XYZ file of C-alpha atoms in Angstrom:
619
model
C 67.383 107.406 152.936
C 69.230 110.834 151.596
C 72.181 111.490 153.337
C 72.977 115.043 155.448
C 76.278 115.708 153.959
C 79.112 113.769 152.465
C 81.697 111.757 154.183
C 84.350 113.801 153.422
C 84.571 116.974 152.826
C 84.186 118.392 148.804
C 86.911 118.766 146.852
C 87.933 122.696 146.261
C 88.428 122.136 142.764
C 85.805 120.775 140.187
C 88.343 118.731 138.636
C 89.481 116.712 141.878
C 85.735 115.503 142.377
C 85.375 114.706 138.855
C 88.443 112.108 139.432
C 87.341 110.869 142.438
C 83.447 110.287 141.054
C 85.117 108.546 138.186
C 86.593 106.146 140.349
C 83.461 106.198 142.743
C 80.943 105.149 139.591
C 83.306 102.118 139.004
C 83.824 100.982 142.670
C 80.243 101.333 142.675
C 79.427 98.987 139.909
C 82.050 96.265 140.988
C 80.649 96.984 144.727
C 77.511 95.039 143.168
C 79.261 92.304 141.474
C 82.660 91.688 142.999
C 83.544 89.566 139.510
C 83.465 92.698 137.826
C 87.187 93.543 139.047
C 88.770 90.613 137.063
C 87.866 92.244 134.012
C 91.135 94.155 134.721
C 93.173 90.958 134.004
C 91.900 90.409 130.476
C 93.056 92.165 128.216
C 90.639 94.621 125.414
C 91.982 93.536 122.028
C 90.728 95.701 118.899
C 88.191 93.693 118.172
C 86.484 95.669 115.360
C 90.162 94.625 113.275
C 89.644 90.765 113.237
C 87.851 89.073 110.773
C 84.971 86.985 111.576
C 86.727 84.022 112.484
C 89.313 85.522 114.761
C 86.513 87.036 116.159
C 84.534 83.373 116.970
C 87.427 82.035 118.250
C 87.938 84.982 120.630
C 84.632 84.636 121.731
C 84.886 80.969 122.434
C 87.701 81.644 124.650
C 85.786 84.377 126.475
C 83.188 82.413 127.022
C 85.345 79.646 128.750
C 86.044 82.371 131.882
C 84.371 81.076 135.094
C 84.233 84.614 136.216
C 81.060 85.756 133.648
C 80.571 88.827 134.637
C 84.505 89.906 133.568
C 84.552 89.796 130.521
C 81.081 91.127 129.703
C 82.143 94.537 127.741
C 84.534 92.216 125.705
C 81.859 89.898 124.823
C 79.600 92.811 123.780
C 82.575 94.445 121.619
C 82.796 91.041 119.764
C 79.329 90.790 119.057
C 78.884 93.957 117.551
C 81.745 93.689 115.831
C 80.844 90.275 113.978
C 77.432 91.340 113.488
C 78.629 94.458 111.478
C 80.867 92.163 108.824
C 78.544 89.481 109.163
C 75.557 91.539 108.033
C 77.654 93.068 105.642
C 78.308 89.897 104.295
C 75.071 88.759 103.670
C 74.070 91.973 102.409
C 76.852 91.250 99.942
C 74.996 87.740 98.985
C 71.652 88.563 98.820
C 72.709 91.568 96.468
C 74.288 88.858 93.826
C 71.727 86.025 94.535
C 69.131 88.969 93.206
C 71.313 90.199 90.471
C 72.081 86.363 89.193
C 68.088 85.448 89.212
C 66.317 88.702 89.189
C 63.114 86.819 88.053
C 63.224 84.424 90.966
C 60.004 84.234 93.244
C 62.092 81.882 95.567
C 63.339 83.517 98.854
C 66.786 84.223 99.422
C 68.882 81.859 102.029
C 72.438 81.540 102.732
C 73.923 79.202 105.640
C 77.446 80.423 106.737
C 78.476 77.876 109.180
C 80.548 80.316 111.107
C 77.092 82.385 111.859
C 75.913 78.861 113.276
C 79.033 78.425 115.903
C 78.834 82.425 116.841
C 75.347 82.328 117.894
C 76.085 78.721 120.199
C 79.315 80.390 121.613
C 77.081 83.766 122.345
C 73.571 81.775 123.370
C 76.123 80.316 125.818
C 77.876 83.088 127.295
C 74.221 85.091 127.649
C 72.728 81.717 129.678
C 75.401 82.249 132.058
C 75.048 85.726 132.787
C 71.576 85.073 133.236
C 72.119 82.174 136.035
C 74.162 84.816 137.126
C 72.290 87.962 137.226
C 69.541 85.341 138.700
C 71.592 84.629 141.946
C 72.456 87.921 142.099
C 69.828 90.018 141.895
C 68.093 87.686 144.669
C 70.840 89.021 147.312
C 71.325 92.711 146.333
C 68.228 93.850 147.376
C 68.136 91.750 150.677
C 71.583 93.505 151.087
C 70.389 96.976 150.727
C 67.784 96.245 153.453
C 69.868 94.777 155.687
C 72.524 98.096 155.107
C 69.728 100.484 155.550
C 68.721 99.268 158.826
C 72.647 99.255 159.895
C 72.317 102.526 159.498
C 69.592 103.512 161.435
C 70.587 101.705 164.339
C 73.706 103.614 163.673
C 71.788 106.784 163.817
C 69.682 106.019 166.885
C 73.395 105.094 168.922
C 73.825 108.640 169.118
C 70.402 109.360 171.185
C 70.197 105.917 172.815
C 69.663 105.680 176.479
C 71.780 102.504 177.635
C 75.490 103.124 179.115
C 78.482 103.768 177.574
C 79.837 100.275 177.589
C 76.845 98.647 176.102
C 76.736 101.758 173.189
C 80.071 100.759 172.551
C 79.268 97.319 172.235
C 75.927 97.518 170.181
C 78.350 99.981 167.800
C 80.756 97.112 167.468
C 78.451 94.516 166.545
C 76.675 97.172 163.637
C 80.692 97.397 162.138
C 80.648 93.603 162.048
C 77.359 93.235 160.427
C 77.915 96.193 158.415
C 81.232 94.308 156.786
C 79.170 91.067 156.147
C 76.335 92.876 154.822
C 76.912 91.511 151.314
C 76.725 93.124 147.558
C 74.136 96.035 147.071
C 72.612 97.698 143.159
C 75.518 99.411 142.233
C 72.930 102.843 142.096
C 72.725 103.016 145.656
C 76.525 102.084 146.799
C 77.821 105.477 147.405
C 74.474 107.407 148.584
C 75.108 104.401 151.041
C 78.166 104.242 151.801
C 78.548 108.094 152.153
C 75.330 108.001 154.883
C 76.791 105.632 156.663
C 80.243 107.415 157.056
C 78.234 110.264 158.005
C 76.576 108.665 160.781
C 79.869 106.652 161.571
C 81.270 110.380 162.112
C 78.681 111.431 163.838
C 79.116 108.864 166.431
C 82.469 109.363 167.645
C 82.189 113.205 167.433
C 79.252 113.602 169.438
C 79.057 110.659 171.153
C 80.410 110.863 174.633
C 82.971 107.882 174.412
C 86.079 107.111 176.387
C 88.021 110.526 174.801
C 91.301 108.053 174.925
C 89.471 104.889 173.250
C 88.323 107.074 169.848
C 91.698 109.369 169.280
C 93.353 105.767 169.146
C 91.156 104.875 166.744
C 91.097 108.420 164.845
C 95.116 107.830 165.254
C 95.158 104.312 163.730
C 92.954 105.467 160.871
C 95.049 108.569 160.141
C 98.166 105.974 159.936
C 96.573 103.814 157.479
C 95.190 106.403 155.192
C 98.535 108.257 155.451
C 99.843 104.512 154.079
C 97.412 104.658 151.526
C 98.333 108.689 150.147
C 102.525 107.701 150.199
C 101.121 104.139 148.352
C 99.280 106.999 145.976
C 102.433 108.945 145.893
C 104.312 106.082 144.397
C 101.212 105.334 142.058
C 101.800 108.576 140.542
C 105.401 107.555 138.784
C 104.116 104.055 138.190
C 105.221 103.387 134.271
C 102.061 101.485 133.469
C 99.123 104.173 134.554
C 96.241 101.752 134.035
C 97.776 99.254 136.427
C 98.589 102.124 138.399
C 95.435 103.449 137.970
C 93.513 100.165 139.019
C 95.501 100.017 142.182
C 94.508 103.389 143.100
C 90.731 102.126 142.444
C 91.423 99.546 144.909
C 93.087 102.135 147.498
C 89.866 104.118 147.603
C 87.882 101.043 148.059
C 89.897 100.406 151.265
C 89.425 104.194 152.275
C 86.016 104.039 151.948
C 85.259 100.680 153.079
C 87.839 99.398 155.328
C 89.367 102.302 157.458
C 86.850 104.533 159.379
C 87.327 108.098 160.129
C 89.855 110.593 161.453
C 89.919 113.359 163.929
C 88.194 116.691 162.355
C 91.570 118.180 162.269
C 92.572 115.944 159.633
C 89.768 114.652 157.841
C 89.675 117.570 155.284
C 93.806 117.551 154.801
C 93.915 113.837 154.013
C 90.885 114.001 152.033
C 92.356 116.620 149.944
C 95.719 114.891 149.628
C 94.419 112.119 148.606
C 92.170 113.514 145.929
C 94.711 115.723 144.509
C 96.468 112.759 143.737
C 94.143 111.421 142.460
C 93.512 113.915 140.015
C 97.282 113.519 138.929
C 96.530 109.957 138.045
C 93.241 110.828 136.217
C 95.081 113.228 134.352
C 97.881 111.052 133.188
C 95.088 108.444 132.315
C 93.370 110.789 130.480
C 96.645 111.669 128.359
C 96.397 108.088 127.480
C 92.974 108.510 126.816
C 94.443 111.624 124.424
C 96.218 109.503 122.814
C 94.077 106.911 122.000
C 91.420 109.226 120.790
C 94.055 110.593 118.318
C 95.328 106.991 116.883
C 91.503 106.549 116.387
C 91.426 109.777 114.487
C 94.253 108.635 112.592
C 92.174 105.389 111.631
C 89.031 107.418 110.894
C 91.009 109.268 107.915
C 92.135 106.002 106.642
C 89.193 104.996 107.195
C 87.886 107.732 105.098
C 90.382 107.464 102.259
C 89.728 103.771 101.787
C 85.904 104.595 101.349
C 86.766 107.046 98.861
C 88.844 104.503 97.000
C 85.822 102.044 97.175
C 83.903 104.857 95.595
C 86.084 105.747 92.627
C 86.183 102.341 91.938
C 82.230 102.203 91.739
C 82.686 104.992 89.258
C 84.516 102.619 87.117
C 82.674 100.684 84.394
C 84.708 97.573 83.310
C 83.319 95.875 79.993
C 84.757 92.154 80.618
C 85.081 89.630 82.815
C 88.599 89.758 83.557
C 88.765 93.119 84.210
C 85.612 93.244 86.539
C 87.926 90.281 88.768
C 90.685 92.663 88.985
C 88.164 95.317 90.117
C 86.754 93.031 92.637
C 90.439 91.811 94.164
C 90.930 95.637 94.374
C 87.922 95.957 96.641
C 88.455 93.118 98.638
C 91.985 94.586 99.349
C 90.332 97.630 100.010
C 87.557 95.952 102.685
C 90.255 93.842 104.514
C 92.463 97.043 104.963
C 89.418 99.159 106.185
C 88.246 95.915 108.800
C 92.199 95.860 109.881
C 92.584 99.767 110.418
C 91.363 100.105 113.888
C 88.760 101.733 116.295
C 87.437 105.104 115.155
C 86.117 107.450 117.473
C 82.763 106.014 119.005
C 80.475 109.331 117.940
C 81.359 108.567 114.403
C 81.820 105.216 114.205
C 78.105 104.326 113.162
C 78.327 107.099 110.430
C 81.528 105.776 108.857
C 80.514 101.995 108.813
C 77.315 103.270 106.908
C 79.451 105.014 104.281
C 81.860 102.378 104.133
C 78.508 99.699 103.294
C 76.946 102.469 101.044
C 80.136 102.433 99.062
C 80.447 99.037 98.801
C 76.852 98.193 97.582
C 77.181 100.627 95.219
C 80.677 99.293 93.455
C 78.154 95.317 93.842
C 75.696 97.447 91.940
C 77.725 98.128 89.135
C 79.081 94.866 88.825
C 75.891 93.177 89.377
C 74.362 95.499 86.506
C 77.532 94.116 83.970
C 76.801 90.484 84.987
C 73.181 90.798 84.788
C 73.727 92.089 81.518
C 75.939 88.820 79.841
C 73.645 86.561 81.786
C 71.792 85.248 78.734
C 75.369 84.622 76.903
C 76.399 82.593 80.134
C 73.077 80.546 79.424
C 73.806 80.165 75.894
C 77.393 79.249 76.847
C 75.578 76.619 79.465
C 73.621 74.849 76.148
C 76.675 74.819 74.305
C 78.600 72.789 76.848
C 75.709 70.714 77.405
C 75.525 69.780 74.181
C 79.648 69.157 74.377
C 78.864 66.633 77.075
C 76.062 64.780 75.402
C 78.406 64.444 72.301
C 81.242 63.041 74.752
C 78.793 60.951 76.539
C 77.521 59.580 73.160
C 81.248 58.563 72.114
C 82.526 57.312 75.521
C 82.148 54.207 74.620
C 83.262 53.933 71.225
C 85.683 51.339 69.940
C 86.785 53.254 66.851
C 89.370 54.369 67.946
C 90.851 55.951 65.099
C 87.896 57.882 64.020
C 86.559 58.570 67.319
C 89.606 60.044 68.426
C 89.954 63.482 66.288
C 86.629 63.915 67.078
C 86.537 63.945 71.107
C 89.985 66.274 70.915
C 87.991 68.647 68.441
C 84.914 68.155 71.319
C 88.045 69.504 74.101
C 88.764 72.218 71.822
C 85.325 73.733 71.373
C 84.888 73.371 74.744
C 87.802 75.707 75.897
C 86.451 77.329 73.146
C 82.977 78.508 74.668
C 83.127 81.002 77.410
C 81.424 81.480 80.979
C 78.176 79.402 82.545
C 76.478 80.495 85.427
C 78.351 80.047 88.656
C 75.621 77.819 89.856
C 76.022 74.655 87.009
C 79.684 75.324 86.716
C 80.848 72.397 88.586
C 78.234 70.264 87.921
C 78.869 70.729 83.933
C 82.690 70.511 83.753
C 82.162 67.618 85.967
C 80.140 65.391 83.872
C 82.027 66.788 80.650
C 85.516 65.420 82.443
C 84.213 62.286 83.555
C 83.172 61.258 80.264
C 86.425 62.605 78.189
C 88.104 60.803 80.820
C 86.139 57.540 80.372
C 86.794 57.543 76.727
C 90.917 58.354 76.757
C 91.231 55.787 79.675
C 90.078 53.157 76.743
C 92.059 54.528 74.303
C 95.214 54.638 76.653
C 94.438 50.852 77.530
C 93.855 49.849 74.191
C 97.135 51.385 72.912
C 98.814 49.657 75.695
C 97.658 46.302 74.304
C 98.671 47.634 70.414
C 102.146 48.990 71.761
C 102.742 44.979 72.855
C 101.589 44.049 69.297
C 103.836 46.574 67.749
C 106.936 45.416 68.980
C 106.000 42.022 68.312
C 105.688 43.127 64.710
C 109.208 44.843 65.067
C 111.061 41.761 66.719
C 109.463 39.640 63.379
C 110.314 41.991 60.750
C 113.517 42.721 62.176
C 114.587 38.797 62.236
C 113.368 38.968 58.142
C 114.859 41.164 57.360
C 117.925 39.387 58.449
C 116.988 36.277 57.048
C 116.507 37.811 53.659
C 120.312 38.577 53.381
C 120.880 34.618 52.793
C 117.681 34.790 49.661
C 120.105 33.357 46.084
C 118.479 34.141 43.175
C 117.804 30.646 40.859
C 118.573 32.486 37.801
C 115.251 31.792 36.093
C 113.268 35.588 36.145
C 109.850 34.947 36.275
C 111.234 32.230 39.526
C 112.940 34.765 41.775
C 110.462 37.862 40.628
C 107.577 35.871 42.547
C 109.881 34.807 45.206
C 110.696 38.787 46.173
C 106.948 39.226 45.192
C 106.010 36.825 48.124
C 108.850 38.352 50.348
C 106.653 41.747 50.028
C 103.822 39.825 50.698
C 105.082 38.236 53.669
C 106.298 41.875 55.185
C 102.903 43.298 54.739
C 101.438 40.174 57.473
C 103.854 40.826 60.205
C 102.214 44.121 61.289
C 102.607 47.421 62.100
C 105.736 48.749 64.148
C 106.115 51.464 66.846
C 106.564 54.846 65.238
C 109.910 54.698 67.080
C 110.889 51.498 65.172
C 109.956 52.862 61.623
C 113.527 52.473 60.437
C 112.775 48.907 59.830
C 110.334 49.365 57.022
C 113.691 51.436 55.528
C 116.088 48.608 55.740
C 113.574 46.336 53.925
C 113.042 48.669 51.172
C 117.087 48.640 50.983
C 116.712 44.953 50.661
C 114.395 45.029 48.127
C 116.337 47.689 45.885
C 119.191 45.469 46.074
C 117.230 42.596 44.993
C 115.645 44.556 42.240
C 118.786 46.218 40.953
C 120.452 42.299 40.533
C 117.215 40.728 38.962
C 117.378 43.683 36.103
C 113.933 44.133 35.576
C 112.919 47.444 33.780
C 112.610 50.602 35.154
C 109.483 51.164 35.524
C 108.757 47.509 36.674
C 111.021 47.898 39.326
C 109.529 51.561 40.712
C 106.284 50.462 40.434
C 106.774 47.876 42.394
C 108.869 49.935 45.665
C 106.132 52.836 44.938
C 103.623 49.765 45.460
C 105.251 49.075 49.179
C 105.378 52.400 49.619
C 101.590 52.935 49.308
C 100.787 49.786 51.304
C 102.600 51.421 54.057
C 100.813 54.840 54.126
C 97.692 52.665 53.971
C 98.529 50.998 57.258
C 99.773 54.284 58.759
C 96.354 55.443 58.743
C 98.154 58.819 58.313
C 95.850 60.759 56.096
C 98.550 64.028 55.845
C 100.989 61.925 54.605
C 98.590 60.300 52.053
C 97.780 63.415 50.702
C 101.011 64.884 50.855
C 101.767 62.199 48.318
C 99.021 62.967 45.872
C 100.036 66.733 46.143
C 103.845 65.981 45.375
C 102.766 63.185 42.167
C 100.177 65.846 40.848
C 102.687 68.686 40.526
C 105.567 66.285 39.074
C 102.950 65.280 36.798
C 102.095 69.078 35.965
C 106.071 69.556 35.685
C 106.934 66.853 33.099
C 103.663 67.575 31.151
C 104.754 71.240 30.564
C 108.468 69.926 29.757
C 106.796 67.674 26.828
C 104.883 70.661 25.841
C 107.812 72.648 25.703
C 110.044 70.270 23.582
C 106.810 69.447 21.268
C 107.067 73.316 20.425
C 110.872 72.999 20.122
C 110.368 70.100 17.379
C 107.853 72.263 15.350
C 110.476 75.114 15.452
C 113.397 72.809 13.944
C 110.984 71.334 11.595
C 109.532 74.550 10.324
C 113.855 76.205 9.133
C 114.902 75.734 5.866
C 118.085 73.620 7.004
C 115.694 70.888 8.852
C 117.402 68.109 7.248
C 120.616 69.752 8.606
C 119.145 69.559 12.120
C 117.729 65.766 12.411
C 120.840 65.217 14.983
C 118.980 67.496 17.170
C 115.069 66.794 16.598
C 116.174 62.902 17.377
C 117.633 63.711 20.943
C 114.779 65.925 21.445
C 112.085 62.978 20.208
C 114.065 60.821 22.889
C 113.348 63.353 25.408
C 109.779 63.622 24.762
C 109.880 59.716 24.984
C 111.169 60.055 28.331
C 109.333 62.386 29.623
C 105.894 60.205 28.747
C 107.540 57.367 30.118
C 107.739 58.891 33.484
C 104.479 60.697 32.796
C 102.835 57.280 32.673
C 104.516 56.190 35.740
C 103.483 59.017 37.628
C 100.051 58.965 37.077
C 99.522 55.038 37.496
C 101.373 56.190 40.789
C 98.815 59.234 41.403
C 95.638 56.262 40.324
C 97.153 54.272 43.312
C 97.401 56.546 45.690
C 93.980 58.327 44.653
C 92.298 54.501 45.376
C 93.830 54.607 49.385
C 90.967 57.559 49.729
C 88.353 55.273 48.293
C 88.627 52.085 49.964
């Protein structure tokens, strides 16, 4: 049904009925669905700022209001704003899966868990709006039947043919029905609405009532919506103008719904009063609006300057793997601060997230194209280190300790040694390379354990013979107390080794000894071959194979030195012998034939000391 003419009268200015149809529209929609209105009450976070799981758990809470219906636009903002990062995302994946196996035949999957809980929390929210939209759309059109015939009958009171009294009653009971009509599609409300104010009108102005009866009414009416314009009047000051502004939603609702009509005299003033204020609210809301638009301006030039950023860096070709990281923290700096900067102005914002992707896939491009290129060295690297873990695997078990040893810390070094595998045998390699170096030093570390007992055994033994060895009395017979300090020697080299720590033992022994050789007076080189013969036994048991050939180093190049020395006095003897006065110098060529003596004496010593030591690295 199209109505004659409006309830009230138009608003002069083009501006005052934009206001008021802005306010109409939105009455109109939470006319259908009355849980519409509590959408008020919650409040519209910037949603396109949070990262993906802010953004699930905002939905989860969303989804927990009873009221469905309210919180319907905030739902929607969520949703497109996780699908934008989350599609992003696995644009972001499926780029390197491809550039890590760009042979592969297999297709490409990814399961992100928080994709999983998004599409429960959403799959629940859109089940209850449909139970919702289910019971509702069942009523609204039984509504807008029931309305429409309201207003017929309301249109027929005016020519009907019973009294006075019973008009007045039939009009009564159409108010009453009228007000328990129920919701109607929020595309008809005001063409409704407005026809039946039109007909409500019509009624008392050309229906012959009781004159007295209808100005009470028209003056009750004009009281209330003079309440509702000084109620608007205060609106206008209100600090907060969208709470102000949602009460004056509300004070229209009453106006139009609640409080019937006034005497012609006043219906255009009131009307117009009331508009104009509203206008002054619309146009403090849309200073607000101003405002907002420019902050998302602001947003869409950092926005813009963070793209550009992106895009110099895709300019950039790094040539290691280091640098390519730093490259890639940049960007991810760079991402977070463009998902954190805000709203941008809705016409745009399609365009700039496409720019802001573009830019991104091209920077992956370029650093998919570098680690495409040093994928074969990662699998080479991979062989390497598997052939590292089959070598530690092989000597895990090993009980030569000593040996073994060097070996699996030379295995650790080439290890650190070899560079990058791919991403995808990573773990699995260093784990099974751990496990077994572990296996194998876990031995060694219990094993030393049980030696380090040993040791100090050996160190409690030879420190109570040592000791006992200050009582040994020589008998006085020299071949006697040779073999007794012979045996003593012996006897040392049984009680075993001693803690490094603890090595100062071995030195008051050989003090010992010296003293004991010093008082037996054997000869010289008796008595140093005979220390130098302890001495060797010890490097033996040391196992230290630096110090042994430290050893041979030091006795070759004393042997070197007193070989030249005799070659240097030979050459002196042949000069004396060679003057005229040589039987003036025999004083001389006699000290020097001593020297020479010497010299081979200790040249002989030295080199049955360089045969001994040369026999350690044989045995």
């Amino acid at each position: 049904m199209v109505a004659e003419t409006q309830a009230e009268p138009a608003p002069e200015a083009d501006s005052d009925q934009a206001a008021v149809a802005a306010i109409a529209q939105t009455n109109a929609e939470e006319g259908e669905d009355e849980t519409l209105a509590a959408r008020h009450d919650i409040p519209m976070e910037d949603y396109e700022a949070m990262p993906m799981d802010r953004l699930v758990s905002e939905l989860d809470k969303l989804v927990a209001v009873e009221k469905v219906m309210s919180v319907k636009d905030h739902v929607e903002q969520v949703k497109t704003a996780f699908l934008s990062k989350y599609n992003h995302f696995i644009d972001e994946k499926k780029e390197e899966f491809l550039a890590e196996n760009p042979d592969t035949t297999e297709e490409f999957h990814y399961h992100y868990p928080l994709k999983a809980k998004f599409d429960t929390l959403y799959n629940q929210f859109r089940d209850k709006r449909n139970v919702h939209f289910k019971s509702l759309q069942n009523n609204l059109q039984e509504n807008l039947e029931k309305r429409l015939a309201i207003v017929n009958e309301l249109k027929e009171l005016i020519n009907a043919q019973e009294n006075i009294k019973d008009t007045l009653k039939h009009f009564n009971e159409l108010r009453e029905r009228w007000k328990n009509a129920g919701p109607i599609p929020k595309d008809k409300y005001n063409h409704v609405w407005n026809n039946y104010h039109f007909h409500l009108e019509n009624f008392y102005d050309y229906l012959h009532l009781d004159r007295d009866a209808r100005d009470l009414d028209f003056k009750h009416n004009l009281t209330q919506k003079l309440k509702i314009i000084a109620r608007a009047e205060e609106l206008v000051n209100e600090p907060d103008v969208n709470k102000a502004f949602r009460e004056l939603q509300d004070l229209h609702k009453i106006w139009k719904e609640d409080i019937g009509p006034v005497s012609k005299d006043y219906r255009e003033e009131v009307w117009n009063r009331f508009s104009a204020l509203t206008k002054q609210m619309h146009d403090k809301r849309e200073l607000i609006f101003e405002s907002q638009r420019e902050r998302e301006n602001q947003n869409l030039e950092k926005k813009k300057e963070i793209i550009g950023k992106i895009e110099a860096l895709a300019q950039e070709k790094m040539s290691a793997h280091a640098s390519w990281q730093g490259q890639v923290e940049k960007v991810e700096a760079l991402r977070n601060e463009f998902f954190s900067a805000g709203k941008v102005p809705s016409e745009v914002n399609e365009e700039t997230w496409s720019a802001f992707k573009t830019a991104v896939r091209n920077f992956n491009a370029l650093k998919n194209s570098f680690y495409k290129d040093i994928k074969k060295d990662q699998n080479d690297n991979l062989n390497k280190k598997q052939a590292l873990v089959e070598r530690a695997k092989a000597l895990q078990e090993s009980e030569d300790f000593a040996s073994t040893t060097p070996i699996m810390k030379q295995i650790q070094e080439e290890w650190k040694q070899v560079g990058h595998v791919p991403r995808k045998y990573s773990d699995k390699i260093w784990k099974e390379f751990k496990d077994a170096c572990n296996r194998y030093f876990e031995r060694l570390k219990a094993q030393r354990n049980e030696a380090n007992e040993e040791e100090m055994e050996a160190f409690e033994k030879k420190k109570a013979y040592v000791e006992s060895m200050k009582d040994f009395e020589f008998t006085g017979n020299h071949k006697t107390d040779l073999d007794a300090i012979k045996t003593h020697i012996e006897t040392w080299k049984t009680l075993g080794k001693v803690p490094f720590s603890r090595k100062h033992i071995d030195g008051k022994f050989n003090k010992v000894l010296d003293g004991l050789f010093e008082k037996l007076s054997l000869s010289k080189k008796d008595t140093d071959m005979m220390r130098f013969a302890n001495k060797v036994e010890q490097l033996s048991e040391s196992n230290d194979t630096r110090k042994i050939d430290n050893e041979k180093i030091f006795l070759m190049r004393k042997i070197e030195e007193v070989q030249s020395e005799i070659f240097q006095l030979e050459n002196n003897i042949q000069f004396f012998t060679n003057t005229k006065n040589a039987k003036k110098e025999n004083s001389i060529v006699l000290e020097v034939r001593k020297n020479i003596e010497k010299h081979k004496e200790e040249l002989s010593v030295l080199k049955d000391k360089l045969k001994k030591v040369r026999s350690l690295n044989q045995e």
